[in-house]
Each structure stands twice: as C-alpha cells, then as structure tokens.
Coordinates of C-alpha atoms in Angstrom, one line a residue:
Chain A
M1 CA 0.0 0.0 0.0
N2 CA 1.4 3.3 -1.0
E3 CA 0.7 5.6 2.0
Q4 CA 2.3 8.6 0.3
A5 CA -0.1 8.5 -2.6
S6 CA -3.0 8.8 -0.2
G7 CA -1.7 12.2 0.9
H8 CA -1.8 11.0 4.5
R9 CA 1.2 9.9 6.6
A10 CA 3.5 12.0 4.4
G11 CA 5.1 13.4 7.6
P12 CA 7.6 10.6 8.3
V13 CA 8.7 10.5 4.7
R14 CA 9.3 14.3 4.7
S15 CA 11.0 13.8 8.1
A16 CA 13.4 11.3 6.7
A17 CA 14.3 13.6 3.8
A18 CA 14.7 16.5 6.2
R19 CA 16.8 14.5 8.6
D20 CA 19.1 13.5 5.7
A21 CA 19.3 17.1 4.5
I22 CA 20.1 18.3 7.9
L23 CA 22.9 15.8 8.6
A24 CA 24.3 16.2 5.1
A25 CA 24.4 20.0 5.7
T26 CA 26.0 19.5 9.1
A27 CA 28.7 17.3 7.6
R28 CA 29.3 19.7 4.7
L29 CA 29.6 22.8 6.8
F30 CA 31.7 21.0 9.6
Q31 CA 34.1 19.7 7.0
G32 CA 34.4 23.0 5.3
Q33 CA 34.5 25.4 8.2
G34 CA 35.2 23.4 11.3
Y35 CA 33.4 23.3 14.6
D36 CA 34.1 26.8 15.7
H37 CA 32.0 28.4 12.9
L38 CA 29.3 25.8 12.9
T39 CA 25.9 27.2 14.0
I40 CA 22.4 25.7 14.1
E41 CA 21.3 28.7 12.1
G42 CA 23.9 28.0 9.4
I43 CA 22.9 24.4 9.2
A44 CA 19.2 25.2 8.9
K45 CA 19.9 27.6 6.1
E46 CA 22.2 25.1 4.3
A47 CA 19.6 22.3 4.7
G48 CA 16.6 24.6 3.7
V49 CA 14.7 23.9 6.9
G50 CA 13.7 26.0 9.9
K51 CA 15.9 26.0 13.1
Q52 CA 12.9 24.6 15.0
T53 CA 13.0 21.5 12.8
I54 CA 16.6 20.9 13.9
Y55 CA 15.9 21.5 17.6
R56 CA 12.9 19.1 17.4
W57 CA 15.4 16.2 16.8
W58 CA 18.8 17.4 18.1
P59 CA 19.4 19.4 21.2
S60 CA 22.8 20.8 20.1
R61 CA 25.3 21.0 17.3
G62 CA 27.4 18.4 19.2
A63 CA 24.5 16.0 19.0
L64 CA 24.4 16.6 15.2
I65 CA 28.1 15.9 14.9
A66 CA 27.8 12.7 17.0
E67 CA 25.0 11.5 14.7
C68 CA 27.1 12.3 11.6
L69 CA 29.9 10.2 13.1
T70 CA 27.5 7.3 13.7
D71 CA 26.2 7.6 10.1
G72 CA 29.8 7.5 8.8
R73 CA 29.3 11.0 7.2
L74 CA 32.6 12.3 8.6
I75 CA 34.9 9.4 8.7
P76 CA 34.3 5.8 7.7
I77 CA 32.7 3.9 10.6
D78 CA 33.9 0.9 12.4
F79 CA 37.5 0.5 11.6
D80 CA 38.1 -3.2 11.9
V81 CA 41.3 -4.7 13.4
P82 CA 42.3 -7.8 11.4
Y83 CA 43.3 -11.0 13.1
S84 CA 46.3 -12.7 11.4
G85 CA 47.7 -14.1 14.5
D86 CA 50.5 -11.5 14.6
L87 CA 49.3 -8.9 17.1
L88 CA 51.8 -6.1 16.1
R89 CA 51.1 -6.5 12.4
D90 CA 47.3 -6.4 13.0
V91 CA 47.5 -3.3 15.2
E92 CA 49.8 -1.6 12.7
E93 CA 47.3 -2.4 9.9
W94 CA 44.5 -0.8 11.9
L95 CA 46.7 2.2 12.6
G96 CA 47.4 2.5 8.9
S97 CA 43.7 2.7 8.0
V98 CA 43.0 5.2 10.7
L99 CA 45.9 7.4 9.9
A100 CA 45.2 7.2 6.1
I101 CA 42.1 9.2 7.0
L102 CA 43.4 11.4 9.8
E103 CA 46.9 12.2 8.6
T104 CA 45.9 14.1 5.4
P105 CA 45.7 17.9 5.9
H106 CA 41.9 17.7 5.6
G107 CA 41.8 14.7 8.0
A108 CA 44.0 16.5 10.5
M109 CA 41.7 19.5 10.5
L110 CA 38.7 17.2 10.8
L111 CA 40.2 15.5 13.8
R112 CA 40.9 18.8 15.5
S113 CA 37.4 19.9 14.8
L114 CA 36.1 16.6 16.3
V115 CA 38.2 17.1 19.3
A116 CA 36.9 20.6 19.8
A117 CA 33.3 19.3 19.4
A118 CA 34.1 16.5 21.9
A119 CA 35.4 19.1 24.4
E120 CA 31.9 20.6 24.4
D121 CA 29.8 17.5 24.1
A122 CA 30.6 14.1 25.7
E123 CA 28.6 12.3 23.1
V124 CA 31.0 13.3 20.3
G125 CA 34.0 11.9 22.3
D126 CA 32.3 8.5 22.7
H127 CA 31.3 8.4 19.1
L128 CA 34.7 9.4 17.9
S129 CA 36.4 6.7 19.9
A130 CA 33.8 4.1 18.8
S131 CA 34.0 5.1 15.1
L132 CA 37.7 4.6 15.0
G133 CA 37.2 1.1 16.5
V134 CA 39.2 2.0 19.6
D135 CA 36.8 0.8 22.3
R136 CA 35.7 -2.4 20.7
H137 CA 37.8 -3.7 17.9
L138 CA 41.2 -2.6 19.2
A139 CA 40.5 -3.6 22.8
E140 CA 39.3 -7.0 21.6
R141 CA 42.3 -7.6 19.4
L142 CA 44.6 -6.7 22.3
A143 CA 42.7 -9.1 24.5
A144 CA 43.2 -11.8 21.9
G145 CA 46.9 -10.9 22.0
I146 CA 47.0 -11.6 25.7
R147 CA 45.3 -15.0 25.1
D148 CA 47.9 -15.7 22.4
G149 CA 50.7 -14.9 24.8
Q150 CA 51.8 -11.9 22.7
L151 CA 50.9 -9.2 25.3
A152 CA 51.5 -9.1 29.0
A153 CA 48.6 -10.7 31.0
D154 CA 48.1 -7.5 33.0
A155 CA 48.0 -5.2 29.9
P156 CA 45.1 -2.7 30.4
V157 CA 43.6 -3.2 26.9
E158 CA 41.0 -0.4 26.9
L159 CA 43.5 2.1 28.3
L160 CA 46.1 1.2 25.7
G161 CA 43.5 2.0 23.1
H162 CA 42.9 5.3 24.7
A163 CA 46.7 5.9 24.9
V164 CA 47.0 5.3 21.1
L165 CA 44.0 7.5 20.3
G166 CA 45.2 10.1 22.8
T167 CA 48.7 10.2 21.3
I168 CA 47.2 10.8 17.9
I169 CA 45.2 13.7 19.3
V170 CA 48.2 15.2 21.1
Q171 CA 50.4 14.9 18.0
S172 CA 47.6 16.6 16.0
L173 CA 47.0 19.4 18.6
T174 CA 50.7 20.2 18.6
R175 CA 50.9 19.9 14.8
R176 CA 53.7 17.3 14.8
P177 CA 54.9 16.4 11.3
D178 CA 55.2 12.6 11.2
V179 CA 52.2 11.3 13.2
A180 CA 52.3 7.9 11.4
G181 CA 56.0 7.3 12.2
A182 CA 55.5 8.3 15.8
L183 CA 52.5 6.1 16.3
R184 CA 54.2 3.1 14.7
E185 CA 57.0 3.6 17.2
L186 CA 54.6 3.9 20.1
V187 CA 52.6 0.9 19.1
R188 CA 55.8 -1.2 18.7
Y189 CA 56.7 -0.3 22.3
L190 CA 53.2 -0.9 23.7
V191 CA 52.5 -4.1 21.9
A192 CA 55.7 -5.9 21.0
A193 CA 56.2 -8.9 23.2
R194 CA 59.2 -8.0 25.3
Chain B
M1 CA 65.4 58.0 38.2
N2 CA 61.6 57.9 38.3
E3 CA 60.5 58.2 34.7
Q4 CA 56.9 58.0 35.6
A5 CA 57.0 61.1 37.7
S6 CA 58.3 63.1 34.7
G7 CA 55.2 62.4 32.8
H8 CA 57.2 61.0 29.9
R9 CA 57.6 57.4 29.1
A10 CA 54.4 56.5 30.9
G11 CA 53.4 54.5 27.9
P12 CA 55.3 51.3 28.8
V13 CA 54.0 51.5 32.4
R14 CA 50.4 51.8 31.2
S15 CA 51.1 49.0 28.7
A16 CA 52.2 46.7 31.5
A17 CA 49.1 47.4 33.5
A18 CA 46.9 47.0 30.4
R19 CA 48.7 43.7 29.5
D20 CA 48.1 42.4 33.0
A21 CA 44.4 43.5 33.0
I22 CA 43.9 41.8 29.6
L23 CA 45.5 38.5 30.6
A24 CA 43.6 38.6 34.0
A25 CA 40.3 39.2 32.2
T26 CA 41.1 36.4 29.7
A27 CA 41.8 33.9 32.5
R28 CA 38.7 35.0 34.4
L29 CA 36.4 34.7 31.5
F30 CA 38.0 31.5 30.2
Q31 CA 37.7 29.8 33.6
G32 CA 34.1 31.0 34.0
Q33 CA 32.6 30.4 30.6
G34 CA 35.0 28.2 28.6
Y35 CA 36.6 28.7 25.2
D36 CA 33.4 28.5 23.3
H37 CA 32.0 31.8 24.7
L38 CA 35.3 33.6 24.9
T39 CA 35.5 36.6 22.5
I40 CA 38.0 39.4 22.1
E41 CA 35.2 41.8 22.5
G42 CA 34.2 40.3 25.9
I43 CA 37.8 40.3 27.1
A44 CA 38.2 44.0 26.1
K45 CA 35.1 44.9 28.0
E46 CA 36.1 42.9 31.1
A47 CA 39.6 44.4 31.0
G48 CA 38.4 48.0 30.3
V49 CA 40.4 48.4 27.2
G50 CA 39.6 48.8 23.5
K51 CA 39.7 45.8 21.2
Q52 CA 42.5 47.4 19.2
T53 CA 44.7 47.4 22.3
I54 CA 44.3 43.6 22.5
Y55 CA 44.9 43.1 18.7
R56 CA 48.1 45.2 19.0
W57 CA 49.7 42.5 21.1
W58 CA 47.8 39.3 20.4
P59 CA 46.5 38.0 17.0
S60 CA 43.8 35.7 18.5
R61 CA 42.1 34.5 21.6
G62 CA 44.3 31.3 21.2
A63 CA 47.4 33.5 21.6
L64 CA 45.9 35.0 24.8
I65 CA 45.2 31.6 26.2
A66 CA 48.7 30.4 25.4
E67 CA 50.2 33.4 27.2
C68 CA 47.9 32.8 30.2
L69 CA 49.3 29.3 30.3
T70 CA 52.9 30.5 30.1
D71 CA 52.1 33.0 32.9
G72 CA 50.6 30.2 35.1
R73 CA 47.3 32.0 35.2
L74 CA 45.2 28.9 34.3
I75 CA 47.2 26.0 35.8
P76 CA 50.4 26.1 37.9
I77 CA 53.4 26.1 35.5
D78 CA 56.2 23.7 35.2
F79 CA 55.1 20.5 37.0
D80 CA 58.3 19.0 38.2
V81 CA 59.0 15.3 38.2
P82 CA 61.0 14.3 41.3
Y83 CA 64.0 12.1 41.2
S84 CA 64.1 9.6 44.1
G85 CA 65.7 6.8 42.1
D86 CA 62.4 4.9 41.9
L87 CA 61.0 5.7 38.4
L88 CA 57.5 4.4 38.9
R89 CA 57.1 6.3 42.2
D90 CA 58.4 9.5 40.7
V91 CA 56.1 9.4 37.7
E92 CA 53.1 8.6 39.9
E93 CA 54.0 11.6 42.1
W94 CA 54.0 13.8 39.0
L95 CA 50.8 12.3 37.9
G96 CA 49.2 13.0 41.3
S97 CA 50.1 16.7 41.1
V98 CA 48.8 17.0 37.5
L99 CA 45.5 15.2 38.3
A100 CA 45.0 17.1 41.6
I101 CA 44.5 20.1 39.3
L102 CA 42.8 18.4 36.4
E103 CA 40.5 15.9 38.1
T104 CA 38.4 18.4 40.0
P105 CA 35.1 19.3 38.2
H106 CA 36.5 22.8 37.5
G107 CA 39.8 21.3 36.4
A108 CA 38.1 18.9 34.0
M109 CA 36.2 21.7 32.5
L110 CA 39.3 23.8 32.2
L111 CA 41.2 20.9 30.5
R112 CA 38.4 20.4 28.0
S113 CA 38.4 24.2 27.3
L114 CA 42.2 24.1 26.8
V115 CA 41.8 21.2 24.4
A116 CA 39.2 23.1 22.4
A117 CA 41.5 26.1 22.3
A118 CA 44.4 23.9 21.2
A119 CA 42.2 22.4 18.5
E120 CA 42.0 25.9 17.0
D121 CA 45.5 27.2 17.9
A122 CA 48.7 25.2 17.8
E123 CA 50.4 27.5 20.3
V124 CA 47.9 26.4 23.0
G125 CA 48.7 22.7 22.5
D126 CA 52.4 23.3 22.8
H127 CA 52.0 25.5 25.9
L128 CA 49.6 23.0 27.5
S129 CA 52.0 20.1 27.0
A130 CA 54.9 22.3 28.3
S131 CA 53.0 23.6 31.3
L132 CA 52.2 20.1 32.6
G133 CA 55.9 19.3 32.3
V134 CA 55.2 16.5 29.7
D135 CA 57.8 17.5 27.0
R136 CA 60.7 18.3 29.3
H137 CA 60.5 17.1 32.9
L138 CA 58.6 13.8 32.2
A139 CA 60.7 13.0 29.1
E140 CA 63.9 13.7 31.1
R141 CA 62.8 11.6 34.0
L142 CA 61.9 8.7 31.7
A143 CA 65.3 9.0 30.0
A144 CA 67.0 8.8 33.5
G145 CA 64.9 5.7 34.1
I146 CA 66.5 4.2 31.0
R147 CA 70.0 5.1 32.3
D148 CA 69.1 3.5 35.6
G149 CA 68.0 0.3 33.9
Q150 CA 64.3 0.8 35.0
L151 CA 62.9 1.3 31.5
A152 CA 63.6 -0.5 28.3
A153 CA 66.4 1.1 26.3
D154 CA 64.2 1.6 23.3
A155 CA 61.4 3.3 25.2
P156 CA 60.3 6.4 23.2
V157 CA 60.3 8.8 26.1
E158 CA 58.7 11.8 24.5
L159 CA 55.9 9.6 22.9
L160 CA 55.2 8.0 26.3
G161 CA 54.7 11.5 27.7
H162 CA 52.2 12.2 24.9
A163 CA 50.5 8.9 25.5
V164 CA 50.0 9.8 29.2
L165 CA 48.7 13.3 28.4
G166 CA 46.6 11.9 25.5
T167 CA 45.0 9.3 27.7
I168 CA 44.1 12.0 30.3
I169 CA 42.6 14.0 27.4
V170 CA 40.6 11.0 26.0
Q171 CA 39.3 10.1 29.5
S172 CA 38.3 13.7 30.0
L173 CA 36.6 14.0 26.5
T174 CA 34.6 10.8 27.2
R175 CA 33.8 11.9 30.8
R176 CA 35.2 8.8 32.4
P177 CA 34.7 8.7 36.2
D178 CA 38.1 7.6 37.7
V179 CA 40.8 9.2 35.6
A180 CA 43.4 9.0 38.4
G181 CA 42.8 5.2 38.8
A182 CA 43.0 4.6 35.1
L183 CA 46.1 6.7 34.7
R184 CA 47.9 5.0 37.5
E185 CA 47.1 1.6 35.9
L186 CA 48.4 2.8 32.5
V187 CA 51.6 4.3 34.0
R188 CA 52.3 1.1 35.9
Y189 CA 52.1 -0.8 32.6
L190 CA 54.2 1.8 30.7
V191 CA 56.9 2.3 33.2
A192 CA 57.2 -0.7 35.5
A193 CA 60.3 -2.6 34.7
R194 CA 59.0 -5.8 33.1

C-alpha cells in the first residue's frame, strides 16, 4: 500500500528527507569550516529547513556531529582490526587505516574539529572513539593478543586503546609532522612482546 | 630616576598594566565560561580596554590563552617530576600533582576548554604540554629511568609522555569517572620494569 499516494502519513517521509538534508548540511559545513564556525542557524539555512525542525530532533550541534559520526558521514565507521595471529602486524594495519584518513591535511583539520566538538559534548567523544574502533575492535584484538601470549597478561587493553588515540590527538593538537611514524614507534613499544 | 614622575615614558608602564588587565580578564572569562564563549570583545570589555589594544599584542584568543598558560594564570606552571631513584614512584607523584589540578570538576572543564583552544590554535597545544611538564620534565625523568635500567632502552620517552597526556585528554573528553585510577594503571604498565 502506498501511503504517500493517499496524501496521509507523508510526515515521516518528509522527516526522513529533512533528517538526511540536515545531517548532510552539518557534515558539509563542519568539514568546510570546522566546529568553531558551525551554527544551528547556518545548518538550517544550508539544509533549507527551519531552526525549530533541527531542535525538534537534536538538542545541540554536538548531537548533530555525533550522529554524523554514527552515520559515517565524517569518517568511515567501524575500523576493523584484522586477526592474522600476529598482534603487532594487525594493530599496525588498523593504525594505517585510521591514519590514512586522519593524517591528510583535511583529516587532521577534521580530527581537530572533532576534538573541539568532543570538548563541548561528551557524546562526540564517545562516538569518535567508537567510530575509530578503539573501544571495541582494538581492545578485543589486544585481549586476543593476551590469550595468544603476545601481550602481558596485565596489559590494560582499553587504556592502551585510549593511549593510542590520545597520542594521535596530542600529536595533532601540537601539529607534529610525522604522526604515522611516531604512532608506529609507540605501538611497537606498547604491543611488541618484550 | 623615576621616569613615571616626569610624565614622559608613561606608555610602557600603562602598557604593562593593560597587559596584566587583559590577561587577567582572559583567564577569568575562560575559567568561568570556557573557550566557546570567549570573545576578544568580551575580554576587552572585562579588561576595560579597546579591542584594538588587544589586537596590537595578540593576534587571536588562542594566543591570549597560550600566554595565560605560560604565565601560570590557568594552571600552575612547570610541574616537576621528582627524582628519588624509583621511576614508577616519581612518575606517579608527578601524575598525582597534575591530576590534583585536572580531576576536580573545575579542572576537568578547564582541560576540555584548553583542548578546544588547542584544536584551534597550535600554540595552545604546545603550551599546555609544556605547562604540565610533559615534554621536558617527564621525558627527562623517563630518560633517566632508561639510564638507571628501570625502563627498556628503546622506550620512546617523548611519545610515552604524549601517551599519558593523551590518555588524560581522551578520558576527559569521554567523561570517564576515575581518571586517576585509570592513569595509575596505565603508567604502571608503561613504566614498570618488566
């Protein structure tokens, strides 16, 4: 049954289109101008909707950014960590995928904007960490490394993930030149069986 | 010779007072409202000077925050790392001083604001890292640990400092409850002779 054709119940369909337009506008403006210049008013104008339409679904620009992250509109979602049996190689492969996105000039700016957004809105921090696969995939891969005897039994797997993500963030905030090289060195120290 | 009394050369004296008023106003507003609501206009009003007076000395609000950091107006400067001969104990003592400042609700908000400021302005990131003693004191203490045979010879000391600072930042951005407990666990893993 085509409910649209009846003229009734068109609301949800329009809503889905508006939702998509709003998130697309958010992603476009955020990537172009960064978090500092992102306003609900600007997003409404870009999406061709009223500000109230946005506030009906999202309480803040941070909530919009968080949903863009979940939707994979800013960075690809759910970076997997492979399992080849070689812990260091697998973590380095994950790191390569993450840095391929974040180490370009555009990606570095995007990361800094996401960090600024996360500073204001806790949801963004959680979604950023989740999108990059830090909390789940990386922690699970490290835990498997403990089971395989390739990592110390007392290694704090979730914290090591945060240390890797945090180091990427610090290197980015202080505009270090060779983030990939530095992170490979750190990961070798953290992960290599010693 | 009192140059002020002569009525000449009062400029530099007035400038020093204006500089102090501007930095004090910046620190007060930043601590009260965070980076997001900080404007040059608001600082000028709070300090009782014109906007042009501020722009004559500082190109941006990030530069003002960086100078507030250098002056110790936001967090105490130059966190030392003691040397007792016991690397883990010394790093934990440094960590305790840093977290005593950053783990209060006010300190956590301040850290998030500094991270937001650093996302916009590279100078802030460098000054934040320097203020906490990460780049110099902590790296030097870790290097001494290598010489004392308490840390692996290939330990990347500067990167380990960034990993510790970065983990504090990630925990703060994702509003984790027990940052001190988590960091002690991480530092034990990173530093303990194994």
